[in-house]
Amino acid sequence: MDELSKVAFDVRKRSKKLLSLLGEDLHEKEDVLSLALLSAIAGESIFMLGPPGVGKSMIARRLKYAFKGGDSFEYLMNRFSTPDEIFGPISISKLSKEDKYERLTDNYLPGSSVVFLDEIWKAGPSIQNALLTVLNEKVFRNGEQEIEVKVHALLSASNELPAKGEGLEAIWDRFLVRVYVDRIIDEQKFFDMITSSKLTNPVVREELKFDETEVDSWSPLIDSVKVPLEVLSVISIVRKYIERFNQSTGTEIEKNIYVSDRRWHKIVRLIRTSAFMNGRERVDLSDCFLIANCIWHSPDQIDMVRQWVTRAVQKYGWSAKYSMETVRSQLETFTSDVEDQTKEEKELYMEAPTVVDGEYHIIEGFSSMNNRILADDFAMMGRGSSEVNLYTSTGRSESFTIGKFSDTEIEVRLGHDYHKYKLKSSKEHRIGKVSKSITEDVRIQLNKEADLLLKYLDKISREIEEVRHSREEGVGKNIFLSENWRSLIDESLNDLWKLVLNYKLQTEKLKRSYGG
């Protein structure tokens, strides 16, 4: 096992245990907590949108227990907030004795491991500018020196989005992960919350916690996580959905979804971090669902982008992973080869009932005046007998019990007996295909095609079974996805399984058709 595998395996175990401990009594906020932890390890910030009193600040308070020496800074912004309240007060001694303008940053944003800024859009321009530098470069200019900000996790929240035209777009763009935090939906969990005693701080053993040095050491390992073709295929399809959506909005530019190249780069690093923290050396399709939390700009787009990502994974991700388009093409080629080798065109004379007066067949030798049957009635007749109207040349009808004997013959019940009659017919000249015998060499060649196709389909089947088994054991489940996302993965796996099974049945049927 190489270094990446060993470290990633250990990180997964610790992350899973950490999330379990930190998520106790959070009641439907576990998914937000897991995204916050993922964002922190990836070095990104997270924005939580939602009404007051739904547990946004509690998530930030819990998250500090994921880090050794973790301390948090929490502040509720308002339009009168000053930089002193966020970044620390001016050092009077430095100013008076050394004539230096420096802030005392301990216990404020620059000196904290987990930072939570509530109602962030209410901050004034001076705070916004300093925050932008912190978010962009992870540095804070303190007087004459730039100090590196060792914030593990920066969480922000608001019950509204940034107002247009107030210069907040740059800060908004720096929050890679965006999540909507709602009230508790499940009634039992709601009852559990309102009847619970006062929440206590989680107890986390020191050996489970992450420290600054090891998180920094993971960075090159995260960057080495492979991004396979099927993941790039999903990203490509999602980009096309965005382009199509933006074209549909026409002149309403403010409704567009803009995802910059820099943002896509950060998204890929986020899903690489997810793969690493799930104990994997490569990104898989489950990580792709995290893209949905990174590309919406307004709440009304959340469901839409979720559908885009889901569709991209289900229809294009698995298909790219297992080259299903190539498999389909090979099956079509094999079908064509079997047809070419086992069938030959011949001139055929097909007998078909003639149609008179545009809608009737004539029953030859029928003693009754009602010697006409509607062509539509005859075409719709199946096996067995049924009551059918027979017509005279003047259009009068009478009901008879009739059975279809062949494409040109019927049986009519007269009394207790059935009598067979032929419909007036004519022979049509057609070119058709009939079976022909094949040589042993041709049979061997067709078998090679079939066996190669079946071998690859069996390989896909085994891999799907392995993925299913690992997911049932819990090993293959992405710890950063909700159950809803996980069920979509299971559903898409089942769809792929059905497609593979269908291709196998078609191939085996074709093989039997020529005696292979």
Coordinates of C-alpha atoms in Angstrom, one line a residue, residues 3 17 73 76 120 130 247 291 382 389 409 411 422 435 458:
E3 CA 1.6 6.5 1.1
K17 CA -15.8 8.9 13.5
F73 CA -14.4 33.2 16.4
L76 CA -22.9 38.8 14.0
I120 CA -22.0 38.6 6.3
A130 CA -9.9 42.8 4.3
Q247 CA -28.9 30.8 -23.6
I291 CA -20.7 19.8 -7.8
G382 CA -55.9 -12.8 -33.2
N389 CA -69.7 -8.5 -39.0
E409 CA -57.8 -17.9 -44.9
E411 CA -63.0 -20.2 -40.7
K422 CA -60.0 -18.4 -48.7
S435 CA -31.9 -18.1 -43.9
D458 CA -19.1 -10.1 -17.7

